[in-house]
PDB file of C-alpha atoms in Angstrom:
ATOM      1  CA  MET A  14      -2.440  37.947 -23.561  1.00 71.00           C
ATOM      2  CA  GLN A  15      -5.205  35.616 -22.417  1.00 78.00           C
ATOM      3  CA  PRO A  16      -4.209  31.974 -21.940  1.00 82.00           C
ATOM      4  CA  LYS A  17      -5.557  29.707 -24.655  1.00 89.00           C
ATOM      5  CA  VAL A  18      -6.634  27.076 -22.097  1.00 92.00           C
ATOM      6  CA  ARG A  19      -8.135  27.536 -18.617  1.00 93.00           C
ATOM      7  CA  THR A  20      -9.693  24.972 -16.317  1.00 95.00           C
ATOM      8  CA  CYS A  21     -13.271  26.011 -15.507  1.00 95.00           C
ATOM      9  CA  LEU A  22     -14.665  25.255 -12.058  1.00 96.00           C
ATOM     10  CA  GLY A  23     -18.443  25.301 -11.694  1.00 95.00           C
ATOM     11  CA  PHE A  24     -20.202  26.577  -8.573  1.00 95.00           C
ATOM     12  CA  LYS A  25     -23.826  27.139  -7.670  1.00 94.00           C
ATOM     13  CA  ASP A  26     -23.287  30.784  -6.686  1.00 93.00           C
ATOM     14  CA  GLU A  27     -19.911  31.031  -4.888  1.00 95.00           C
ATOM     15  CA  ALA A  28     -17.524  31.387  -7.845  1.00 96.00           C
ATOM     16  CA  GLU A  29     -16.104  34.762  -6.863  1.00 97.00           C
ATOM     17  CA  GLU A  30     -15.955  33.926  -3.151  1.00 97.00           C
ATOM     18  CA  ALA A  31     -14.146  30.640  -3.872  1.00 97.00           C
ATOM     19  CA  ALA A  32     -11.707  32.204  -6.350  1.00 98.00           C
ATOM     20  CA  ARG A  33     -10.781  34.980  -3.935  1.00 98.00           C
ATOM     21  CA  PHE A  34     -10.311  32.380  -1.181  1.00 98.00           C
ATOM     22  CA  TYR A  35      -8.035  30.208  -3.357  1.00 98.00           C
ATOM     23  CA  VAL A  36      -5.952  33.224  -4.378  1.00 98.00           C
ATOM     24  CA  SER A  37      -5.512  34.100  -0.688  1.00 98.00           C
ATOM     25  CA  VAL A  38      -4.264  30.576   0.129  1.00 98.00           C
ATOM     26  CA  ILE A  39      -1.925  29.695  -2.745  1.00 98.00           C
ATOM     27  CA  PRO A  40       1.271  31.799  -2.939  1.00 96.00           C
ATOM     28  CA  ASP A  41       1.937  33.792  -6.128  1.00 96.00           C
ATOM     29  CA  SER A  42      -1.726  33.861  -7.147  1.00 98.00           C
ATOM     30  CA  VAL A  43      -3.906  36.660  -8.469  1.00 98.00           C
ATOM     31  CA  PHE A  44      -7.611  37.397  -8.895  1.00 98.00           C
ATOM     32  CA  GLU A  45      -7.857  38.766 -12.442  1.00 97.00           C
ATOM     33  CA  GLY A  46     -11.435  39.936 -12.728  1.00 96.00           C
ATOM     34  CA  ALA A  47     -15.128  39.172 -12.840  1.00 96.00           C
ATOM     35  CA  PHE A  48     -17.846  39.357 -15.494  1.00 96.00           C
ATOM     36  CA  ARG A  49     -21.090  40.787 -14.154  1.00 94.00           C
ATOM     37  CA  ARG A  50     -24.251  41.453 -16.136  1.00 91.00           C
ATOM     38  CA  ALA A  51     -24.809  44.581 -14.029  1.00 92.00           C
ATOM     39  CA  PRO A  52     -22.082  46.663 -12.356  1.00 89.00           C
ATOM     40  CA  ASP A  53     -23.410  45.930  -8.865  1.00 90.00           C
ATOM     41  CA  GLY A  54     -24.654  42.418  -9.650  1.00 89.00           C
ATOM     42  CA  PRO A  55     -23.153  39.057  -8.763  1.00 91.00           C
ATOM     43  CA  ALA A  56     -20.271  37.697 -10.776  1.00 95.00           C
ATOM     44  CA  ILE A  57     -21.227  35.167 -13.409  1.00 96.00           C
ATOM     45  CA  MET A  58     -17.678  34.221 -14.339  1.00 97.00           C
ATOM     46  CA  VAL A  59     -14.339  35.070 -12.747  1.00 98.00           C
ATOM     47  CA  SER A  60     -10.769  34.595 -13.903  1.00 97.00           C
ATOM     48  CA  PHE A  61      -7.850  33.921 -11.594  1.00 98.00           C
ATOM     49  CA  THR A  62      -4.396  32.389 -11.604  1.00 97.00           C
ATOM     50  CA  LEU A  63      -3.035  30.037  -8.953  1.00 98.00           C
ATOM     51  CA  ALA A  64       0.772  30.040  -8.904  1.00 97.00           C
ATOM     52  CA  GLY A  65       0.891  30.639 -12.647  1.00 95.00           C
ATOM     53  CA  THR A  66      -1.900  28.235 -13.645  1.00 96.00           C
ATOM     54  CA  PRO A  67      -4.980  29.928 -15.144  1.00 97.00           C
ATOM     55  CA  TYR A  68      -8.517  29.078 -13.973  1.00 97.00           C
ATOM     56  CA  GLN A  69     -11.971  30.434 -14.345  1.00 97.00           C
ATOM     57  CA  ALA A  70     -14.957  29.884 -12.089  1.00 97.00           C
ATOM     58  CA  LEU A  71     -18.536  29.949 -13.280  1.00 96.00           C
ATOM     59  CA  ASN A  72     -21.712  30.447 -11.262  1.00 95.00           C
ATOM     60  CA  MET A  73     -24.025  27.817 -12.748  1.00 92.00           C
ATOM     61  CA  GLY A  74     -27.072  28.534 -10.600  1.00 86.00           C
ATOM     62  CA  CYS A  75     -27.485  24.873  -9.674  1.00 88.00           C
ATOM     63  CA  ASP A  76     -25.792  22.454  -7.318  1.00 83.00           C
ATOM     64  CA  THR A  77     -22.629  20.915  -8.699  1.00 83.00           C
ATOM     65  CA  THR A  78     -21.255  17.466  -7.977  1.00 83.00           C
ATOM     66  CA  ARG A  79     -17.590  17.063  -7.187  1.00 83.00           C
ATOM     67  CA  ASN A  80     -15.492  14.013  -6.428  1.00 78.00           C
ATOM     68  CA  GLU A  81     -11.888  12.883  -6.197  1.00 82.00           C
ATOM     69  CA  ALA A  82     -11.714  12.291  -9.965  1.00 86.00           C
ATOM     70  CA  PHE A  83     -10.762  15.971 -10.264  1.00 91.00           C
ATOM     71  CA  SER A  84      -8.360  17.701  -7.917  1.00 94.00           C
ATOM     72  CA  ILE A  85      -5.874  20.534  -7.873  1.00 97.00           C
ATOM     73  CA  SER A  86      -2.394  19.472  -6.846  1.00 96.00           C
ATOM     74  CA  VAL A  87      -0.162  21.945  -5.030  1.00 97.00           C
ATOM     75  CA  MET A  88       3.560  21.215  -4.677  1.00 97.00           C
ATOM     76  CA  THR A  89       4.885  22.541  -1.368  1.00 97.00           C
ATOM     77  CA  LYS A  90       8.520  23.237  -0.526  1.00 97.00           C
ATOM     78  CA  ASP A  91       8.564  22.054   3.098  1.00 97.00           C
ATOM     79  CA  GLN A  92       6.499  20.973   6.101  1.00 97.00           C
ATOM     80  CA  ARG A  93       5.716  24.555   7.125  1.00 98.00           C
ATOM     81  CA  GLU A  94       4.176  25.361   3.731  1.00 98.00           C
ATOM     82  CA  THR A  95       2.410  21.987   3.634  1.00 98.00           C
ATOM     83  CA  ASP A  96       0.845  22.617   7.053  1.00 98.00           C
ATOM     84  CA  GLU A  97      -0.089  26.212   6.252  1.00 98.00           C
ATOM     85  CA  ILE A  98      -1.874  25.489   2.972  1.00 98.00           C
ATOM     86  CA  TRP A  99      -3.495  22.361   4.425  1.00 98.00           C
ATOM     87  CA  GLU A 100      -4.986  24.242   7.366  1.00 98.00           C
ATOM     88  CA  LYS A 101      -6.172  27.185   5.273  1.00 98.00           C
ATOM     89  CA  LEU A 102      -7.936  24.944   2.752  1.00 98.00           C
ATOM     90  CA  LEU A 103      -9.647  22.994   5.545  1.00 98.00           C
ATOM     91  CA  ALA A 104     -10.865  26.167   7.290  1.00 96.00           C
ATOM     92  CA  GLY A 105     -14.577  26.828   7.315  1.00 95.00           C
ATOM     93  CA  GLY A 106     -15.801  23.300   6.710  1.00 96.00           C
ATOM     94  CA  GLY A 107     -13.282  21.325   4.675  1.00 96.00           C
ATOM     95  CA  SER A 108     -12.532  17.657   5.322  1.00 96.00           C
ATOM     96  CA  GLU A 109      -9.424  15.514   5.270  1.00 96.00           C
ATOM     97  CA  ILE A 110      -9.352  12.515   2.959  1.00 94.00           C
ATOM     98  CA  GLN A 111      -6.024  10.615   2.941  1.00 91.00           C
ATOM     99  CA  CYS A 112      -2.557  10.480   1.367  1.00 92.00           C
ATOM    100  CA  SER A 113      -2.227  14.285   0.964  1.00 94.00           C
ATOM    101  CA  TRP A 114      -5.843  14.777  -0.199  1.00 95.00           C
ATOM    102  CA  LEU A 115      -8.478  17.061   1.263  1.00 97.00           C
ATOM    103  CA  LYS A 116     -11.782  18.582   0.262  1.00 96.00           C
ATOM    104  CA  ASP A 117     -12.315  22.306   0.875  1.00 97.00           C
ATOM    105  CA  ARG A 118     -15.506  23.997   2.064  1.00 96.00           C
ATOM    106  CA  TYR A 119     -16.668  24.381  -1.550  1.00 95.00           C
ATOM    107  CA  GLY A 120     -16.294  20.652  -2.200  1.00 94.00           C
ATOM    108  CA  LEU A 121     -13.190  20.957  -4.395  1.00 96.00           C
ATOM    109  CA  CYS A 122     -10.519  18.291  -3.881  1.00 96.00           C
ATOM    110  CA  TRP A 123      -6.875  19.220  -3.407  1.00 97.00           C
ATOM    111  CA  GLN A 124      -3.625  17.292  -3.142  1.00 97.00           C
ATOM    112  CA  ILE A 125      -1.053  19.054  -0.981  1.00 97.00           C
ATOM    113  CA  VAL A 126       2.192  17.363  -2.014  1.00 97.00           C
ATOM    114  CA  PRO A 127       5.574  18.168  -0.478  1.00 97.00           C
ATOM    115  CA  GLU A 128       8.190  18.269  -3.251  1.00 96.00           C
ATOM    116  CA  ALA A 129      10.163  15.601  -1.364  1.00 96.00           C
ATOM    117  CA  LEU A 130       7.420  13.032  -2.003  1.00 96.00           C
ATOM    118  CA  PRO A 131       7.735  12.533  -5.789  1.00 95.00           C
ATOM    119  CA  ARG A 132      11.513  12.772  -5.465  1.00 96.00           C
ATOM    120  CA  MET A 133      11.503   9.804  -3.075  1.00 96.00           C
ATOM    121  CA  PHE A 134       8.872   7.874  -5.054  1.00 97.00           C
ATOM    122  CA  MET A 135      10.921   8.161  -8.266  1.00 96.00           C
ATOM    123  CA  ASP A 136      14.258   7.295  -6.681  1.00 97.00           C
ATOM    124  CA  GLU A 137      16.260   4.527  -8.348  1.00 97.00           C
ATOM    125  CA  ASP A 138      16.357   2.655  -5.032  1.00 97.00           C
ATOM    126  CA  ARG A 139      13.002   0.957  -5.527  1.00 97.00           C
ATOM    127  CA  ALA A 140      12.979  -0.582  -2.022  1.00 97.00           C
ATOM    128  CA  ALA A 141      13.460   2.854  -0.451  1.00 97.00           C
ATOM    129  CA  ALA A 142      10.780   4.321  -2.731  1.00 97.00           C
ATOM    130  CA  GLU A 143       8.366   1.570  -1.688  1.00 97.00           C
ATOM    131  CA  ARG A 144       9.045   2.170   2.021  1.00 97.00           C
ATOM    132  CA  ALA A 145       8.307   5.868   1.516  1.00 97.00           C
ATOM    133  CA  PHE A 146       5.157   5.038  -0.424  1.00 96.00           C
ATOM    134  CA  GLN A 147       3.928   2.644   2.286  1.00 96.00           C
ATOM    135  CA  ALA A 148       4.574   5.284   4.953  1.00 96.00           C
ATOM    136  CA  MET A 149       2.554   7.824   2.952  1.00 96.00           C
ATOM    137  CA  LEU A 150      -0.381   5.396   2.622  1.00 95.00           C
ATOM    138  CA  GLY A 151      -0.870   5.503   6.389  1.00 93.00           C
ATOM    139  CA  MET A 152      -1.102   9.298   6.494  1.00 96.00           C
ATOM    140  CA  VAL A 153      -3.723  11.917   5.895  1.00 96.00           C
ATOM    141  CA  LYS A 154      -1.637  15.115   5.796  1.00 96.00           C
ATOM    142  CA  ILE A 155       1.927  14.250   4.809  1.00 97.00           C
ATOM    143  CA  ASP A 156       4.558  14.243   7.544  1.00 97.00           C
ATOM    144  CA  ILE A 157       7.735  14.707   5.511  1.00 97.00           C
ATOM    145  CA  ALA A 158      10.102  13.658   8.323  1.00 97.00           C
ATOM    146  CA  LYS A 159       8.291  10.329   8.776  1.00 96.00           C
ATOM    147  CA  VAL A 160       8.241   9.584   5.048  1.00 97.00           C
ATOM    148  CA  GLU A 161      11.950  10.443   4.800  1.00 97.00           C
ATOM    149  CA  ALA A 162      12.704   8.180   7.777  1.00 97.00           C
ATOM    150  CA  ALA A 163      10.869   5.314   6.078  1.00 97.00           C
ATOM    151  CA  PHE A 164      12.741   6.054   2.850  1.00 97.00           C
ATOM    152  CA  ARG A 165      16.059   5.746   4.722  1.00 96.00           C
ATOM    153  CA  GLY A 166      14.886   2.561   6.433  1.00 95.00           C
ATOM    154  CA  ASP A 167      15.002   4.090   9.907  1.00 92.00           C
ATOM    155  CA  SER A 168      12.900   2.120  12.379  1.00 69.00           C
ATOM    156  CA  ALA A 169      10.317   4.000  14.414  1.00 56.00           C
TER     157      ALA A 169
END
């Protein structure tokens, strides 16, 4: 059964390339298929799922504008997964932003968020949560050990 709602990402002409790249980076993802006007022609629209979330990508034939107002957030289980996804998304021309944000080579913004981060931010100990938040503000890619140390109140 087709999902009732999918987020559509517009590209000039790299929809299939980008979708296949994203599926290769995010665990438990699948490229579902492509619509082509001719069997050997370029894809016009592709469907894919990233870790259970459905997307489609559309070749619009014109330059698209992207900014941080739209991003895909990926929850990671640990530092190894955070580092791995971060590096893969930056490969080929991406750029780091700050506070777990990056922009990939297609201009799409991502948040790579270790699952420990929201847990600490929502803790009932508001002082500890604030220390963790302040530590995160000084980072680009999240260093979980440093945020956890700040949360505990450990001095550097």
